[in-house]
PDB file of C-alpha atoms and ligand atoms in Angstrom:
ATOM      1  CA  PRO A   1     -20.637  -3.360 -15.077  1.00 70.00           C
ATOM      2  CA  ASP A   2     -22.117  -6.881 -15.141  1.00 72.00           C
ATOM      3  CA  GLY A   3     -22.367  -8.063 -18.680  1.00 73.00           C
ATOM      4  CA  ILE A   4     -19.863  -5.544 -20.069  1.00 81.00           C
ATOM      5  CA  GLN A   5     -17.195  -7.172 -22.215  1.00 86.00           C
ATOM      6  CA  PHE A   6     -13.839  -5.482 -21.893  1.00 95.00           C
ATOM      7  CA  THR A   7     -10.918  -6.051 -24.246  1.00 97.00           C
ATOM      8  CA  ALA A   8      -7.185  -6.447 -23.669  1.00 98.00           C
ATOM      9  CA  ALA A   9      -6.719  -2.858 -24.834  1.00 97.00           C
ATOM     10  CA  ASN A  10      -8.974  -1.584 -22.007  1.00 97.00           C
ATOM     11  CA  VAL A  11      -6.923  -3.004 -19.142  1.00 98.00           C
ATOM     12  CA  ASP A  12      -4.460  -0.119 -18.697  1.00 98.00           C
ATOM     13  CA  SER A  13      -7.235   2.409 -18.318  1.00 96.00           C
ATOM     14  CA  LEU A  14      -9.382   0.090 -16.191  1.00 97.00           C
ATOM     15  CA  SER A  15      -6.463  -0.343 -13.788  1.00 98.00           C
ATOM     16  CA  GLN A  16      -7.330   3.011 -12.179  1.00 97.00           C
ATOM     17  CA  HIS A  17     -10.254   1.109 -10.599  1.00 98.00           C
ATOM     18  CA  PHE A  18      -8.143  -1.758  -9.243  1.00 98.00           C
ATOM     19  CA  PRO A  19      -7.576  -2.447  -5.562  1.00 98.00           C
ATOM     20  CA  ALA A  20      -3.980  -2.422  -4.288  1.00 98.00           C
ATOM     21  CA  CYS A  21      -3.437  -6.166  -4.896  1.00 98.00           C
ATOM     22  CA  MET A  22      -4.341  -5.978  -8.588  1.00 98.00           C
ATOM     23  CA  SER A  23      -2.804  -2.556  -9.060  1.00 98.00           C
ATOM     24  CA  HIS A  24       0.492  -4.008  -7.861  1.00 98.00           C
ATOM     25  CA  LEU A  25       0.205  -7.017 -10.171  1.00 98.00           C
ATOM     26  CA  HIS A  26      -0.523  -4.727 -13.096  1.00 98.00           C
ATOM     27  CA  ARG A  27       2.361  -2.374 -12.301  1.00 98.00           C
ATOM     28  CA  SER A  28       4.757  -5.309 -11.838  1.00 98.00           C
ATOM     29  CA  LEU A  29       3.646  -6.812 -15.128  1.00 98.00           C
ATOM     30  CA  ARG A  30       4.156  -3.541 -16.997  1.00 98.00           C
ATOM     31  CA  ARG A  31       7.565  -3.031 -15.363  1.00 98.00           C
ATOM     32  CA  ASP A  32       8.933  -6.562 -15.867  1.00 98.00           C
ATOM     33  CA  ALA A  33       6.885  -7.830 -18.836  1.00 98.00           C
ATOM     34  CA  HIS A  34       6.487 -10.909 -16.671  1.00 98.00           C
ATOM     35  CA  LEU A  35       4.721 -12.291 -13.599  1.00 98.00           C
ATOM     36  CA  LYS A  36       5.388 -15.531 -11.770  1.00 98.00           C
ATOM     37  CA  HIS A  37       2.877 -18.359 -11.737  1.00 97.00           C
ATOM     38  CA  TYR A  38       0.701 -17.495  -8.759  1.00 97.00           C
ATOM     39  CA  GLY A  39       0.589 -13.814  -9.703  1.00 98.00           C
ATOM     40  CA  ARG A  40      -0.570 -14.786 -13.179  1.00 98.00           C
ATOM     41  CA  LEU A  41      -3.274 -16.983 -11.678  1.00 97.00           C
ATOM     42  CA  GLN A  42      -4.516 -14.316  -9.243  1.00 98.00           C
ATOM     43  CA  TYR A  43      -4.524 -11.689 -11.995  1.00 98.00           C
ATOM     44  CA  THR A  44      -6.004 -13.897 -14.734  1.00 98.00           C
ATOM     45  CA  LEU A  45      -8.970 -14.836 -12.554  1.00 97.00           C
ATOM     46  CA  PHE A  46      -9.509 -11.203 -11.618  1.00 98.00           C
ATOM     47  CA  LEU A  47      -9.500 -10.220 -15.305  1.00 98.00           C
ATOM     48  CA  LYS A  48     -11.948 -13.014 -16.030  1.00 96.00           C
ATOM     49  CA  GLY A  49     -14.211 -11.651 -13.268  1.00 95.00           C
ATOM     50  CA  LEU A  50     -13.959  -8.207 -14.866  1.00 94.00           C
ATOM     51  CA  GLY A  51     -15.478  -9.508 -18.070  1.00 94.00           C
ATOM     52  CA  LEU A  52     -12.450 -10.233 -20.226  1.00 96.00           C
ATOM     53  CA  ASN A  53     -13.214 -13.322 -22.277  1.00 95.00           C
ATOM     54  CA  LEU A  54     -10.624 -16.053 -22.832  1.00 96.00           C
ATOM     55  CA  GLU A  55      -9.572 -14.781 -26.233  1.00 97.00           C
ATOM     56  CA  GLU A  56      -8.999 -11.243 -24.967  1.00 98.00           C
ATOM     57  CA  CYS A  57      -7.214 -12.529 -21.890  1.00 98.00           C
ATOM     58  CA  LEU A  58      -4.810 -14.471 -24.110  1.00 98.00           C
ATOM     59  CA  VAL A  59      -4.236 -11.341 -26.211  1.00 98.00           C
ATOM     60  CA  PHE A  60      -3.570  -9.420 -23.009  1.00 98.00           C
ATOM     61  CA  TRP A  61      -0.969 -11.866 -21.667  1.00 98.00           C
ATOM     62  CA  ARG A  62       0.673 -12.393 -25.035  1.00 98.00           C
ATOM     63  CA  SER A  63       1.254  -8.668 -25.552  1.00 98.00           C
ATOM     64  CA  ALA A  64       2.225  -8.091 -21.905  1.00 98.00           C
ATOM     65  CA  PHE A  65       4.962 -10.763 -22.128  1.00 98.00           C
ATOM     66  CA  HIS A  66       6.555  -8.907 -25.020  1.00 97.00           C
ATOM     67  CA  LYS A  67      10.107 -10.080 -24.348  1.00 97.00           C
ATOM     68  CA  ILE A  68       9.398 -13.705 -25.269  1.00 97.00           C
ATOM     69  CA  THR A  69       8.636 -15.440 -28.572  1.00 97.00           C
ATOM     70  CA  ASP A  70       5.234 -16.755 -29.646  1.00 97.00           C
ATOM     71  CA  ASP A  71       6.653 -20.231 -29.355  1.00 97.00           C
ATOM     72  CA  THR A  72       7.673 -19.775 -25.701  1.00 97.00           C
ATOM     73  CA  PHE A  73       4.352 -18.137 -24.900  1.00 98.00           C
ATOM     74  CA  ASN A  74       2.394 -20.955 -26.471  1.00 97.00           C
ATOM     75  CA  LYS A  75       4.468 -23.635 -24.749  1.00 96.00           C
ATOM     76  CA  GLU A  76       4.734 -22.172 -21.278  1.00 96.00           C
ATOM     77  CA  TYR A  77       1.886 -19.765 -20.620  1.00 97.00           C
ATOM     78  CA  ARG A  78      -1.101 -20.295 -22.909  1.00 96.00           C
ATOM     79  CA  TYR A  79      -2.270 -23.488 -21.215  1.00 95.00           C
ATOM     80  CA  ASN A  80      -2.540 -21.971 -17.745  1.00 94.00           C
ATOM     81  CA  VAL A  81      -4.688 -19.093 -18.966  1.00 96.00           C
ATOM     82  CA  ARG A  82      -6.999 -21.511 -20.777  1.00 95.00           C
ATOM     83  CA  HIS A  83      -7.061 -23.705 -17.680  1.00 93.00           C
ATOM     84  CA  ALA A  84      -8.133 -20.776 -15.477  1.00 93.00           C
ATOM     85  CA  TYR A  85     -11.066 -20.249 -17.863  1.00 93.00           C
ATOM     86  CA  GLY A  86     -11.992 -23.932 -17.808  1.00 90.00           C
ATOM     87  CA  ASP A  87     -11.130 -24.331 -21.482  1.00 88.00           C
ATOM     88  CA  VAL A  88      -8.742 -27.198 -20.776  1.00 86.00           C
ATOM     89  CA  GLY A  89      -7.991 -29.436 -17.811  1.00 77.00           C
ATOM     90  CA  GLY A  90      -9.001 -32.798 -16.461  1.00 64.00           C
ATOM     91  CA  ASP A  91     -11.302 -31.725 -13.657  1.00 62.00           C
ATOM     92  CA  THR A  92     -14.715 -32.199 -15.240  1.00 49.00           C
ATOM     93  CA  ASN A  93     -16.503 -30.274 -12.485  1.00 48.00           C
ATOM     94  CA  ARG A  94     -14.575 -27.188 -13.307  1.00 53.00           C
ATOM     95  CA  ARG A  95     -14.634 -27.745 -17.026  1.00 54.00           C
ATOM     96  CA  GLY A  96     -16.664 -25.056 -18.700  1.00 63.00           C
ATOM     97  CA  SER A  97     -16.305 -22.206 -16.280  1.00 73.00           C
ATOM     98  CA  GLY A  98     -12.872 -22.739 -14.769  1.00 79.00           C
ATOM     99  CA  TYR A  99     -11.835 -21.328 -11.404  1.00 89.00           C
ATOM    100  CA  SER A 100     -13.537 -18.497  -9.553  1.00 93.00           C
ATOM    101  CA  PRO A 101     -11.736 -15.194  -9.012  1.00 97.00           C
ATOM    102  CA  PHE A 102      -9.998 -15.164  -5.602  1.00 97.00           C
ATOM    103  CA  SER A 103     -11.670 -13.421  -2.673  1.00 97.00           C
ATOM    104  CA  CYS A 104      -9.728 -11.235  -0.243  1.00 98.00           C
ATOM    105  CA  GLN A 105      -9.996 -14.041   2.306  1.00 97.00           C
ATOM    106  CA  LYS A 106      -8.207 -16.421  -0.019  1.00 97.00           C
ATOM    107  CA  ILE A 107      -5.600 -13.876  -1.088  1.00 98.00           C
ATOM    108  CA  LEU A 108      -4.945 -12.882   2.516  1.00 97.00           C
ATOM    109  CA  THR A 109      -4.560 -16.392   3.869  1.00 96.00           C
ATOM    110  CA  GLU A 110      -3.297 -18.723   1.127  1.00 96.00           C
ATOM    111  CA  HIS A 111       0.044 -18.833  -0.675  1.00 95.00           C
ATOM    112  CA  PRO A 112       1.867 -15.850   0.839  1.00 97.00           C
ATOM    113  CA  PRO A 113       4.204 -14.358  -1.797  1.00 98.00           C
ATOM    114  CA  GLY A 114       7.891 -15.220  -1.717  1.00 96.00           C
ATOM    115  CA  PRO A 115      10.804 -13.150  -3.062  1.00 94.00           C
ATOM    116  CA  GLY A 116      10.160 -11.865  -6.582  1.00 95.00           C
ATOM    117  CA  GLU A 117       6.454 -12.708  -6.432  1.00 98.00           C
ATOM    118  CA  ALA A 118       3.829  -9.995  -6.869  1.00 98.00           C
ATOM    119  CA  HIS A 119       0.626 -11.736  -5.739  1.00 98.00           C
ATOM    120  CA  GLY A 120      -0.999 -11.508  -2.317  1.00 98.00           C
ATOM    121  CA  CYS A 121      -2.512  -8.528  -0.497  1.00 98.00           C
ATOM    122  CA  PRO A 122      -0.171  -5.530  -0.161  1.00 98.00           C
ATOM    123  CA  TYR A 123      -1.906  -4.418   3.066  1.00 98.00           C
ATOM    124  CA  ARG A 124      -0.818  -7.681   4.602  1.00 98.00           C
ATOM    125  CA  HIS A 125       2.248  -8.807   2.669  1.00 98.00           C
ATOM    126  CA  PHE A 126       4.155  -5.547   2.071  1.00 98.00           C
ATOM    127  CA  ASP A 127       6.271  -3.773   4.645  1.00 97.00           C
ATOM    128  CA  LEU A 128       4.990  -0.332   5.569  1.00 98.00           C
ATOM    129  CA  GLU A 129       7.415   1.535   3.332  1.00 98.00           C
ATOM    130  CA  ASN A 130       6.469  -0.374   0.163  1.00 98.00           C
ATOM    131  CA  LEU A 131       2.792  -0.268   1.057  1.00 98.00           C
ATOM    132  CA  THR A 132       2.904   3.507   1.533  1.00 98.00           C
ATOM    133  CA  ALA A 133       4.668   3.937  -1.827  1.00 98.00           C
ATOM    134  CA  LEU A 134       2.024   1.811  -3.582  1.00 98.00           C
ATOM    135  CA  VAL A 135      -0.924   3.550  -1.953  1.00 98.00           C
ATOM    136  CA  GLN A 136       0.611   6.926  -2.842  1.00 98.00           C
ATOM    137  CA  ALA A 137       1.073   5.775  -6.445  1.00 98.00           C
ATOM    138  CA  MET A 138      -2.643   4.905  -6.428  1.00 98.00           C
ATOM    139  CA  GLY A 139      -3.344   8.531  -5.618  1.00 97.00           C
ATOM    140  CA  VAL A 140      -3.495   8.710  -1.821  1.00 98.00           C
ATOM    141  CA  THR A 141      -1.417  11.578  -0.466  1.00 95.00           C
ATOM    142  CA  ASP A 142      -3.585  12.590   2.510  1.00 97.00           C
ATOM    143  CA  ARG A 143      -1.490  12.062   5.644  1.00 97.00           C
ATOM    144  CA  SER A 144      -4.386  11.081   7.858  1.00 98.00           C
ATOM    145  CA  VAL A 145      -5.422   8.367   5.385  1.00 98.00           C
ATOM    146  CA  LEU A 146      -1.849   7.049   5.208  1.00 98.00           C
ATOM    147  CA  GLN A 147      -1.713   7.065   9.012  1.00 98.00           C
ATOM    148  CA  GLY A 148      -5.032   5.203   9.124  1.00 98.00           C
ATOM    149  CA  VAL A 149      -3.684   2.580   6.728  1.00 98.00           C
ATOM    150  CA  LYS A 150      -0.650   2.125   8.967  1.00 98.00           C
ATOM    151  CA  GLU A 151      -2.839   1.648  12.037  1.00 98.00           C
ATOM    152  CA  ASP A 152      -5.160  -0.789  10.244  1.00 98.00           C
ATOM    153  CA  LYS A 153      -2.114  -2.782   9.173  1.00 98.00           C
ATOM    154  CA  ASP A 154      -0.685  -2.742  12.704  1.00 98.00           C
ATOM    155  CA  HIS A 155      -4.004  -4.123  13.951  1.00 98.00           C
ATOM    156  CA  GLN A 156      -4.132  -6.668  11.117  1.00 98.00           C
ATOM    157  CA  LYS A 157      -7.338  -5.085   9.808  1.00 98.00           C
ATOM    158  CA  TYR A 158      -6.327  -5.397   6.176  1.00 98.00           C
ATOM    159  CA  HIS A 159      -9.858  -5.058   4.784  1.00 95.00           C
ATOM    160  CA  MET A 160     -10.303  -1.874   6.755  1.00 97.00           C
ATOM    161  CA  ALA A 161      -7.194  -0.401   5.169  1.00 98.00           C
ATOM    162  CA  CYS A 162      -8.411  -1.370   1.697  1.00 98.00           C
ATOM    163  CA  ASN A 163     -11.891   0.056   2.306  1.00 98.00           C
ATOM    164  CA  ARG A 164     -10.361   3.211   3.787  1.00 98.00           C
ATOM    165  CA  VAL A 165      -8.343   3.750   0.606  1.00 98.00           C
ATOM    166  CA  PHE A 166     -11.414   3.042  -1.540  1.00 98.00           C
ATOM    167  CA  GLU A 167     -13.510   5.574   0.373  1.00 97.00           C
ATOM    168  CA  HIS A 168     -10.815   8.195   0.123  1.00 98.00           C
ATOM    169  CA  LEU A 169     -10.254   7.706  -3.613  1.00 98.00           C
ATOM    170  CA  HIS A 170     -14.008   7.856  -4.285  1.00 97.00           C
ATOM    171  CA  LYS A 171     -14.921  10.490  -1.707  1.00 96.00           C
ATOM    172  CA  ALA A 172     -16.527  12.919  -4.156  1.00 96.00           C
ATOM    173  CA  GLU A 173     -18.444  10.223  -6.043  1.00 95.00           C
ATOM    174  CA  ILE A 174     -19.701   8.580  -2.845  1.00 94.00           C
ATOM    175  CA  LYS A 175     -20.918  11.935  -1.535  1.00 93.00           C
ATOM    176  CA  LYS A 176     -22.679  12.703  -4.805  1.00 93.00           C
ATOM    177  CA  ALA A 177     -24.317   9.269  -4.940  1.00 90.00           C
ATOM    178  CA  LYS A 178     -25.485   9.624  -1.333  1.00 89.00           C
ATOM    179  CA  ASP A 179     -26.825  13.130  -1.949  1.00 91.00           C
ATOM    180  CA  GLU A 180     -28.727  11.908  -4.979  1.00 90.00           C
ATOM    181  CA  GLY A 181     -29.984   8.885  -3.051  1.00 86.00           C
ATOM    182  CA  VAL A 182     -28.648   6.460  -5.666  1.00 81.00           C
ATOM    183  CA  MET A 183     -26.386   4.613  -3.250  1.00 79.00           C
ATOM    184  CA  THR A 184     -27.745   1.118  -2.652  1.00 76.00           C
ATOM    185  CA  SER A 185     -27.243  -0.531   0.732  1.00 75.00           C
ATOM    186  CA  ASN A 186     -25.093  -3.104  -1.024  1.00 74.00           C
ATOM    187  CA  GLN A 187     -22.713  -0.329  -2.044  1.00 76.00           C
ATOM    188  CA  LEU A 188     -22.208   0.627   1.589  1.00 78.00           C
ATOM    189  CA  GLU A 189     -21.113  -2.828   2.676  1.00 88.00           C
ATOM    190  CA  THR A 190     -17.455  -3.528   3.392  1.00 93.00           C
ATOM    191  CA  LEU A 191     -15.625  -4.702   0.295  1.00 96.00           C
ATOM    192  CA  VAL A 192     -14.303  -8.247   0.691  1.00 96.00           C
ATOM    193  CA  HIS A 193     -13.582  -9.166  -2.925  1.00 98.00           C
ATOM    194  CA  PRO A 194     -11.217  -7.501  -5.413  1.00 98.00           C
ATOM    195  CA  ASN A 195     -13.810  -7.814  -8.202  1.00 97.00           C
ATOM    196  CA  ASP A 196     -16.398  -6.030  -6.042  1.00 97.00           C
ATOM    197  CA  TYR A 197     -13.872  -3.258  -5.430  1.00 97.00           C
ATOM    198  CA  PHE A 198     -13.458  -2.905  -9.181  1.00 97.00           C
ATOM    199  CA  LYS A 199     -17.186  -2.986  -9.925  1.00 96.00           C
ATOM    200  CA  ARG A 200     -18.034  -0.445  -7.266  1.00 95.00           C
ATOM    201  CA  SER A 201     -15.271   1.884  -8.430  1.00 96.00           C
ATOM    202  CA  TYR A 202     -16.197   1.535 -12.090  1.00 96.00           C
ATOM    203  CA  ILE A 203     -19.867   2.275 -11.437  1.00 93.00           C
ATOM    204  CA  LEU A 204     -19.131   5.275  -9.197  1.00 94.00           C
ATOM    205  CA  LYS A 205     -16.719   6.833 -11.698  1.00 92.00           C
ATOM    206  CA  ASN A 206     -18.765   6.235 -14.854  1.00 89.00           C
TER     207      ASN A 206
HETATM  208 FE1  SF4 B 301      -6.935  -6.880  -2.667  1.00 50.39          FE
HETATM  209 FE2  SF4 B 301      -8.683  -7.588  -0.795  1.00 50.39          FE
HETATM  210 FE3  SF4 B 301      -6.173  -6.901  -0.120  1.00 50.39          FE
HETATM  211 FE4  SF4 B 301      -7.917  -5.071  -0.955  1.00 50.39          FE
HETATM  212  S1  SF4 B 301      -8.057  -6.304   0.943  1.00 50.39           S
HETATM  213  S2  SF4 B 301      -5.794  -5.276  -1.616  1.00 50.39           S
HETATM  214  S3  SF4 B 301      -9.069  -6.214  -2.518  1.00 50.39           S
HETATM  215  S4  SF4 B 301      -6.807  -8.688  -1.320  1.00 50.39           S
END
């Protein structure tokens, strides 16, 4: 979907295409009407990578944080969203485009989440029980897939678990695309970026 501009109102329905990390951030945000700083950063940059422009991203966060006043939102949260988009901030190199969306590598290895934080990679940072519940909520009920996820996690093959879930959730579409010969070699590569997971899912399902 390169070049597609999504709006704040699209995010709930787009979340069916999110990998576990972003699905968890979205669910936590909808449950609590809040996310802590690093979760907001991880999610904001992902939304930017999706094609949400700054204005729509601000609309998204403002309506998601519905328990607070405009004044609090403007004072405490608006700046960081603008900063992520490069709209404000002192670093002239980054000015203009802001920060890049985080790769799996970065999410897996930097800033592990503490108590009450929703960022990170669930395949790595959740215990098995919470991970299983999340993956089931994403639509995986097949026991052999859940067992595979457990084994990948045990072996610290977090990407493998994520790709396994992707392949399972898109089984029919992948088969159809292969049968029709419209699967590019790029689409067969292991996913190593949450935004690539989204793009591949969105293209396969649309
Ligand atoms: Fe997200 Fe990457 Fe972890 Fe998948 S492997 S949940 S895309 S950080």
